[in-house]
Amino acid sequence: MAGVLGMVLSGTLALADDMGGGMGDMNGMSNMSSGMGSSSSSPAVGHGKGVVKSLDTKAGTVTITHGPIKEFGWKGMTMAFSVKHRSFLSSLKKGEQVQFDVIQDNNGPVITKIEERP
Ligand SMILES: [Cu+2]
């Protein structure tokens, strides 16, 4: 009887070793998914529509009352945006209806494209 028990136990140990190998594979997968996470945090482009409230040519910003920007999960609000090129500001007028592309860099949101809404 004792001999049979011993065989069952060693069989159980072998199974545990297989599971250990499986865990190693899972660690490899979690490394992969964290790599995917960092690539998805690279600048995504949001698309907004709004009205120009004010322009600050010295600071290089435009204040826009904008609707929801779903790419970033933003609700509608009034806020100042930096612009990628200051020349964007000279083509804008207070009260103008605009649509724009915005990215988020380390200093905050930056408008990369803006045009009058048709
Ligand atoms: Cu906003």
PDB file of C-alpha atoms and ligand atoms in Angstrom:
ATOM      1  CA  MET A   1       0.000   0.000   0.000  1.00  0.00           C
ATOM      2  CA  ALA A   2       2.739   2.406   0.938  1.00  0.00           C
ATOM      3  CA  GLY A   3       4.350   1.863  -2.464  1.00  0.00           C
ATOM      4  CA  VAL A   4       1.162   2.879  -4.320  1.00  0.00           C
ATOM      5  CA  LEU A   5       0.828   6.079  -2.274  1.00  0.00           C
ATOM      6  CA  GLY A   6       4.401   7.002  -3.118  1.00  0.00           C
ATOM      7  CA  MET A   7       3.675   6.679  -6.854  1.00  0.00           C
ATOM      8  CA  VAL A   8       0.612   8.909  -6.597  1.00  0.00           C
ATOM      9  CA  LEU A   9       2.597  11.577  -4.754  1.00  0.00           C
ATOM     10  CA  SER A  10       5.406  11.646  -7.290  1.00  0.00           C
ATOM     11  CA  GLY A  11       2.809  11.942 -10.048  1.00  0.00           C
ATOM     12  CA  THR A  12       1.369  15.003  -8.286  1.00  0.00           C
ATOM     13  CA  LEU A  13       4.798  16.590  -8.050  1.00  0.00           C
ATOM     14  CA  ALA A  14       5.356  16.152 -11.763  1.00  0.00           C
ATOM     15  CA  LEU A  15       2.051  17.946 -12.428  1.00  0.00           C
ATOM     16  CA  ALA A  16       3.155  20.867 -10.213  1.00  0.00           C
ATOM     17  CA  ASP A  17       6.341  21.190 -12.259  1.00  0.00           C
ATOM     18  CA  ASP A  18       4.299  21.508 -15.443  1.00  0.00           C
ATOM     19  CA  MET A  19       2.244  24.269 -13.869  1.00  0.00           C
ATOM     20  CA  GLY A  20       5.419  26.096 -12.944  1.00  0.00           C
ATOM     21  CA  GLY A  21       6.430  26.078 -16.599  1.00  0.00           C
ATOM     22  CA  GLY A  22       3.020  27.486 -17.510  1.00  0.00           C
ATOM     23  CA  MET A  23       3.481  30.376 -15.108  1.00  0.00           C
ATOM     24  CA  GLY A  24       6.736  31.238 -16.845  1.00  0.00           C
ATOM     25  CA  ASP A  25       4.850  31.607 -20.127  1.00  0.00           C
ATOM     26  CA  MET A  26       2.342  33.900 -18.454  1.00  0.00           C
ATOM     27  CA  ASN A  27       5.130  36.197 -17.278  1.00  0.00           C
ATOM     28  CA  GLY A  28       6.227  36.516 -20.873  1.00  0.00           C
ATOM     29  CA  MET A  29       2.703  37.512 -21.849  1.00  0.00           C
ATOM     30  CA  SER A  30       2.457  40.206 -19.168  1.00  0.00           C
ATOM     31  CA  ASN A  31       5.707  41.751 -20.414  1.00  0.00           C
ATOM     32  CA  MET A  32       4.203  41.841 -23.883  1.00  0.00           C
ATOM     33  CA  SER A  33       0.998  43.526 -22.724  1.00  0.00           C
ATOM     34  CA  SER A  34       2.895  46.216 -20.783  1.00  0.00           C
ATOM     35  CA  GLY A  35       4.815  46.953 -23.969  1.00  0.00           C
ATOM     36  CA  MET A  36       1.513  47.318 -25.800  1.00  0.00           C
ATOM     37  CA  GLY A  37       0.295  49.646 -23.051  1.00  0.00           C
ATOM     38  CA  SER A  38       3.178  52.068 -23.501  1.00  0.00           C
ATOM     39  CA  SER A  39       2.673  52.218 -27.266  1.00  0.00           C
ATOM     40  CA  SER A  40      -1.030  53.065 -26.811  1.00  0.00           C
ATOM     41  CA  SER A  41      -0.092  56.044 -24.594  1.00  0.00           C
ATOM     42  CA  SER A  42       1.843  57.639 -27.466  1.00  0.00           C
ATOM     43  CA  PRO A  43      -0.030  60.663 -28.777  1.00  0.00           C
ATOM     44  CA  ALA A  44      -3.513  59.814 -29.973  1.00  0.00           C
ATOM     45  CA  VAL A  45      -5.320  62.468 -31.958  1.00  0.00           C
ATOM     46  CA  GLY A  46      -8.543  63.909 -30.620  1.00  0.00           C
ATOM     47  CA  HIS A  47     -11.075  65.653 -32.859  1.00  0.00           C
ATOM     48  CA  GLY A  48     -12.981  68.627 -31.511  1.00  0.00           C
ATOM     49  CA  LYS A  49     -15.479  71.222 -32.591  1.00  0.00           C
ATOM     50  CA  GLY A  50     -15.991  74.546 -30.926  1.00  0.00           C
ATOM     51  CA  VAL A  51     -16.023  78.317 -30.947  1.00  0.00           C
ATOM     52  CA  VAL A  52     -12.959  80.558 -30.614  1.00  0.00           C
ATOM     53  CA  LYS A  53     -13.293  82.612 -27.423  1.00  0.00           C
ATOM     54  CA  SER A  54      -9.967  84.426 -27.440  1.00  0.00           C
ATOM     55  CA  LEU A  55      -6.505  84.401 -28.958  1.00  0.00           C
ATOM     56  CA  ASP A  56      -3.201  85.030 -27.195  1.00  0.00           C
ATOM     57  CA  THR A  57      -0.522  85.594 -29.807  1.00  0.00           C
ATOM     58  CA  LYS A  58       2.150  86.195 -27.130  1.00  0.00           C
ATOM     59  CA  ALA A  59       1.503  82.898 -25.323  1.00  0.00           C
ATOM     60  CA  GLY A  60       0.725  81.104 -28.582  1.00  0.00           C
ATOM     61  CA  THR A  61      -2.626  79.830 -27.328  1.00  0.00           C
ATOM     62  CA  VAL A  62      -6.232  79.884 -28.421  1.00  0.00           C
ATOM     63  CA  THR A  63      -9.113  79.567 -25.979  1.00  0.00           C
ATOM     64  CA  ILE A  64     -11.932  77.450 -27.366  1.00  0.00           C
ATOM     65  CA  THR A  65     -15.324  76.470 -26.008  1.00  0.00           C
ATOM     66  CA  HIS A  66     -15.373  72.947 -27.339  1.00  0.00           C
ATOM     67  CA  GLY A  67     -17.734  69.990 -27.338  1.00  0.00           C
ATOM     68  CA  PRO A  68     -16.827  66.516 -26.084  1.00  0.00           C
ATOM     69  CA  ILE A  69     -13.569  65.037 -27.387  1.00  0.00           C
ATOM     70  CA  LYS A  70     -14.330  61.349 -27.231  1.00  0.00           C
ATOM     71  CA  GLU A  71     -10.806  60.135 -28.018  1.00  0.00           C
ATOM     72  CA  PHE A  72      -9.626  61.587 -24.685  1.00  0.00           C
ATOM     73  CA  GLY A  73     -12.864  61.111 -22.744  1.00  0.00           C
ATOM     74  CA  TRP A  74     -13.178  64.895 -22.347  1.00  0.00           C
ATOM     75  CA  LYS A  75     -16.469  66.607 -21.721  1.00  0.00           C
ATOM     76  CA  GLY A  76     -17.270  69.913 -23.369  1.00  0.00           C
ATOM     77  CA  MET A  77     -15.561  72.919 -21.744  1.00  0.00           C
ATOM     78  CA  THR A  78     -13.788  76.199 -22.357  1.00  0.00           C
ATOM     79  CA  MET A  79     -10.022  75.948 -22.254  1.00  0.00           C
ATOM     80  CA  ALA A  80      -6.792  77.311 -23.696  1.00  0.00           C
ATOM     81  CA  PHE A  81      -4.881  75.206 -26.200  1.00  0.00           C
ATOM     82  CA  SER A  82      -1.323  75.602 -27.376  1.00  0.00           C
ATOM     83  CA  VAL A  83      -0.952  75.499 -31.139  1.00  0.00           C
ATOM     84  CA  LYS A  84       1.709  73.606 -33.052  1.00  0.00           C
ATOM     85  CA  HIS A  85       2.482  76.627 -35.234  1.00  0.00           C
ATOM     86  CA  ARG A  86       1.804  80.216 -34.183  1.00  0.00           C
ATOM     87  CA  SER A  87       0.701  80.954 -37.721  1.00  0.00           C
ATOM     88  CA  PHE A  88      -2.512  79.076 -36.850  1.00  0.00           C
ATOM     89  CA  LEU A  89      -3.504  82.028 -34.664  1.00  0.00           C
ATOM     90  CA  SER A  90      -3.381  84.598 -37.426  1.00  0.00           C
ATOM     91  CA  SER A  91      -5.990  82.667 -39.408  1.00  0.00           C
ATOM     92  CA  LEU A  92      -8.453  82.569 -36.504  1.00  0.00           C
ATOM     93  CA  LYS A  93     -10.968  85.128 -35.336  1.00  0.00           C
ATOM     94  CA  LYS A  94     -12.847  85.461 -32.064  1.00  0.00           C
ATOM     95  CA  GLY A  95     -16.333  83.978 -32.402  1.00  0.00           C
ATOM     96  CA  GLU A  96     -15.328  81.727 -35.308  1.00  0.00           C
ATOM     97  CA  GLN A  97     -16.730  78.180 -35.455  1.00  0.00           C
ATOM     98  CA  VAL A  98     -13.843  75.766 -35.783  1.00  0.00           C
ATOM     99  CA  GLN A  99     -12.953  72.103 -35.939  1.00  0.00           C
ATOM    100  CA  PHE A 100      -9.537  70.922 -34.811  1.00  0.00           C
ATOM    101  CA  ASP A 101      -7.173  68.014 -34.194  1.00  0.00           C
ATOM    102  CA  VAL A 102      -5.466  67.935 -30.813  1.00  0.00           C
ATOM    103  CA  ILE A 103      -2.723  65.772 -29.316  1.00  0.00           C
ATOM    104  CA  GLN A 104      -1.476  65.652 -25.743  1.00  0.00           C
ATOM    105  CA  ASP A 105       2.229  66.172 -25.253  1.00  0.00           C
ATOM    106  CA  ASN A 106       4.162  66.540 -21.988  1.00  0.00           C
ATOM    107  CA  ASN A 107       3.132  70.190 -21.640  1.00  0.00           C
ATOM    108  CA  GLY A 108      -0.571  69.611 -22.276  1.00  0.00           C
ATOM    109  CA  PRO A 109      -2.903  69.665 -25.241  1.00  0.00           C
ATOM    110  CA  VAL A 110      -1.556  70.988 -28.545  1.00  0.00           C
ATOM    111  CA  ILE A 111      -3.676  71.749 -31.588  1.00  0.00           C
ATOM    112  CA  THR A 112      -2.018  70.255 -34.648  1.00  0.00           C
ATOM    113  CA  LYS A 113      -4.671  71.317 -37.151  1.00  0.00           C
ATOM    114  CA  ILE A 114      -7.505  73.825 -36.996  1.00  0.00           C
ATOM    115  CA  GLU A 115      -9.874  75.140 -39.607  1.00  0.00           C
ATOM    116  CA  GLU A 116     -13.106  77.054 -39.939  1.00  0.00           C
ATOM    117  CA  ARG A 117     -16.142  74.809 -39.713  1.00  0.00           C
ATOM    118  CA  PRO A 118     -18.145  74.783 -42.924  1.00  0.00           C
TER     119      PRO A 118
HETATM  120 CU    CU B   1     -11.198  70.992 -22.842  1.00  0.00          CU
END
